[in-house]
Short mmCIF file of C-alpha atoms in Angstrom, two decimals:
data_model
loop_
_atom_site.label_atom_id
_atom_site.label_comp_id
_atom_site.label_asym_id
_atom_site.label_seq_id
_atom_site.Cartn_x
_atom_site.Cartn_y
_atom_site.Cartn_z
CA SER A 1 10.55 11.32 1.99
CA ARG A 2 10.01 8.26 3.09
CA VAL A 3 6.67 5.63 2.13
CA TRP A 4 5.45 2.94 2.79
CA ILE A 5 3.03 1.82 1.33
CA TYR A 6 -0.15 -0.74 2.48
CA ALA A 7 -2.60 -2.94 0.96
CA ALA A 8 -5.74 -4.13 1.76
CA ASP A 9 -6.98 -7.65 0.52
CA GLN A 10 -10.27 -5.49 0.08
CA GLU A 11 -11.82 -2.25 -0.36
CA VAL A 12 -12.49 -0.45 3.17
CA PRO A 13 -15.91 -0.14 3.02
CA GLY A 14 -17.43 2.89 2.11
CA HIS A 15 -19.33 3.33 5.72
CA LEU A 16 -16.02 3.24 7.04
CA GLU A 17 -13.89 4.99 4.59
CA ASN A 18 -14.51 8.13 6.46
CA ASN A 19 -13.31 6.72 9.87
CA VAL A 20 -10.40 5.00 8.61
CA GLN A 21 -8.78 8.15 7.49
CA GLU A 22 -9.30 9.46 9.87
CA GLN A 23 -7.41 7.28 12.09
CA ILE A 24 -4.30 7.66 9.65
CA LYS A 25 -4.06 10.68 9.99
CA ASN A 26 -4.70 10.70 13.67
CA TYR A 27 -1.95 8.51 14.15
CA THR A 28 0.62 10.02 11.95
CA ARG A 29 0.13 13.07 13.48
CA HIS A 30 1.36 11.94 17.02
CA TRP A 31 4.18 8.72 15.42
CA HIS A 32 7.49 9.17 17.22
CA SER A 33 11.25 7.87 16.88
CA HIS A 34 12.94 7.80 20.25
CA GLN A 35 10.45 10.03 22.08
CA MET A 36 10.80 12.59 18.90
CA PRO A 37 8.02 13.42 17.24
CA LEU A 38 7.86 12.32 13.13
CA ARG A 39 6.92 14.86 10.39
CA ALA A 40 4.86 11.91 8.93
CA THR A 41 1.42 12.31 7.50
CA GLY A 42 -0.79 9.66 6.01
CA ASP A 43 -3.80 8.48 3.96
CA LEU A 44 -6.38 6.07 2.69
CA LEU A 45 -6.02 6.78 -1.45
CA HIS A 46 -8.50 3.66 -3.58
CA ARG A 47 -10.28 2.01 -0.29
CA HIS A 48 -6.50 -0.16 -0.81
CA PHE A 49 -4.15 2.00 0.69
CA VAL A 50 -2.67 3.10 3.68
CA VAL A 51 0.59 5.88 2.75
CA LEU A 52 2.41 6.92 5.66
CA VAL A 53 4.98 9.07 4.32
CA VAL A 54 7.58 10.69 6.67
CA ASP A 55 10.37 14.15 6.17
CA GLU A 56 13.20 12.38 7.85
CA THR A 57 15.59 16.13 7.30
CA SER A 58 14.41 16.48 10.97
CA ASN A 59 14.02 12.99 12.73
CA ALA A 60 14.59 9.36 10.70
CA VAL A 61 12.44 6.29 11.45
CA GLY A 62 13.95 4.10 13.86
CA GLY A 63 12.06 0.10 14.70
CA CYS A 64 10.89 1.12 17.84
CA SER A 65 8.38 3.03 15.24
CA LEU A 66 7.76 0.87 12.87
CA ASP A 67 6.44 -1.55 14.99
CA ASP A 68 4.45 0.92 16.29
CA SER A 69 2.67 2.09 13.42
CA TYR A 70 2.79 -2.34 12.38
CA ARG A 71 0.68 -2.04 15.70
CA PHE A 72 -1.42 0.85 14.65
CA LEU A 73 -1.46 -1.59 11.44
CA ARG A 74 -3.44 -4.14 12.43
CA ALA A 75 -5.46 -2.57 14.67
CA LEU A 76 -6.47 -0.48 11.57
CA SER A 77 -7.07 -3.93 9.76
CA ASP A 78 -9.56 -5.02 12.46
CA PHE A 79 -11.54 -2.52 12.85
CA ALA A 80 -11.41 -2.18 9.18
CA GLY A 81 -12.60 -6.08 8.31
CA VAL A 82 -9.22 -5.92 5.51
CA ASP A 83 -5.71 -7.27 5.54
CA PHE A 84 -3.72 -4.25 5.25
CA LEU A 85 -0.22 -6.46 6.31
CA SER A 86 -0.65 -9.46 4.04
CA ARG A 87 2.29 -8.99 1.12
CA GLN A 88 0.11 -11.81 -0.73
CA TYR A 89 -1.09 -9.92 -3.37
CA ALA A 90 -0.76 -7.68 -6.63
CA TYR A 91 -2.76 -5.15 -7.45
CA PHE A 92 -3.83 -3.10 -11.35
CA GLN A 93 -6.29 -0.81 -11.74
CA ASP A 94 -9.32 -2.81 -14.82
CA ALA A 95 -10.97 -0.62 -17.86
CA GLN A 96 -13.70 1.10 -15.73
CA GLY A 97 -10.64 2.53 -13.34
CA LEU A 98 -11.48 0.27 -10.50
CA VAL A 99 -8.92 -1.90 -8.18
CA GLN A 100 -8.82 -5.27 -8.28
CA CYS A 101 -6.71 -7.81 -5.82
CA ILE A 102 -5.56 -10.94 -7.73
CA THR A 103 -2.72 -13.30 -5.25
CA LEU A 104 0.15 -13.37 -6.81
CA GLU A 105 -0.08 -16.98 -7.25
CA SER A 106 -2.69 -16.46 -9.39
CA LEU A 107 -1.21 -13.69 -11.49
CA ARG A 108 0.81 -15.77 -14.37
CA GLU A 109 -2.17 -17.18 -14.94
CA LYS A 110 -3.84 -14.44 -15.36
CA TYR A 111 -0.94 -13.58 -17.79
CA ARG A 112 -1.75 -16.68 -20.13
CA HIS A 113 -5.69 -16.60 -19.78
CA GLY A 114 -5.37 -12.92 -21.80
CA GLU A 115 -7.27 -11.63 -18.68
CA ILE A 116 -3.91 -9.39 -18.07
CA ASN A 117 -1.19 -8.54 -20.07
CA GLU A 118 2.50 -6.33 -19.28
CA LYS A 119 0.22 -3.15 -20.62
CA ASP A 120 -2.27 -3.01 -17.64
CA ALA A 121 -1.58 -0.42 -14.98
CA PHE A 122 -0.21 -1.86 -11.86
CA PHE A 123 0.23 -0.45 -8.38
CA ASP A 124 4.11 -0.72 -6.93
CA THR A 125 3.41 -1.09 -3.00
CA LEU A 126 7.21 -1.42 -2.56
CA ALA A 127 7.64 1.98 -3.73
CA ASP A 128 9.41 3.69 -0.56
CA THR A 129 10.36 7.28 -1.84
CA LEU A 130 7.90 10.46 -2.05
CA GLY A 131 9.01 11.07 -5.58
CA SER A 132 9.04 7.59 -7.03
CA LEU A 133 4.93 6.63 -5.11
CA ARG A 134 4.66 10.17 -7.42
CA ARG A 135 5.69 8.82 -11.00
CA GLU A 136 5.66 5.75 -10.41
CA TRP A 137 3.19 4.07 -8.21
CA VAL A 138 0.95 2.42 -11.04
CA LYS A 139 3.36 1.12 -14.17
CA PRO A 140 2.74 -0.82 -16.33
CA LEU A 141 2.66 -4.99 -15.40
CA GLY A 142 5.82 -5.05 -17.76
CA SER A 143 8.31 -2.66 -16.03
CA SER A 144 7.01 -3.64 -12.47
CA TRP A 145 8.42 -5.52 -10.74
CA LEU A 146 5.74 -7.85 -10.53
CA TRP A 147 6.18 -8.54 -13.94
CA ARG A 148 8.85 -11.24 -12.56
CA TYR A 149 6.30 -13.72 -11.73
CA VAL A 150 4.94 -13.73 -15.04
CA SER A 151 8.19 -14.17 -17.22
CA ALA A 152 9.60 -17.32 -15.06
#
């Protein structure tokens, strides 16, 4: 199955979490490609990540259906007061297990100041299959594509 991960610049407010989850479920139940329904599901994880999953064995996602998902995510962002479409951030779990969001620009500085290290658990927002999401979504910074921002 194919996966798309969209990460918000801040947590979805708690009072909106159930509504956002329901909007995602409703959207994926009715998501189509070339007038054919997609076998899709989705969820809001950690109040930061919208994950859309499509089983492409019966129908593949096309360009128009991806455009439609961006429109949905823009509207969901507006509703929740967060930005699911910005790609300027990195996400990691702090010592308490909470998701922290930092700009890619500040990643190197935080590493140099010892605020984060290569063993800290970062979310790989580029995971694109259900298998990679399950196995490798959270990984040490040193094993992540984000390491290039620190080691350059």
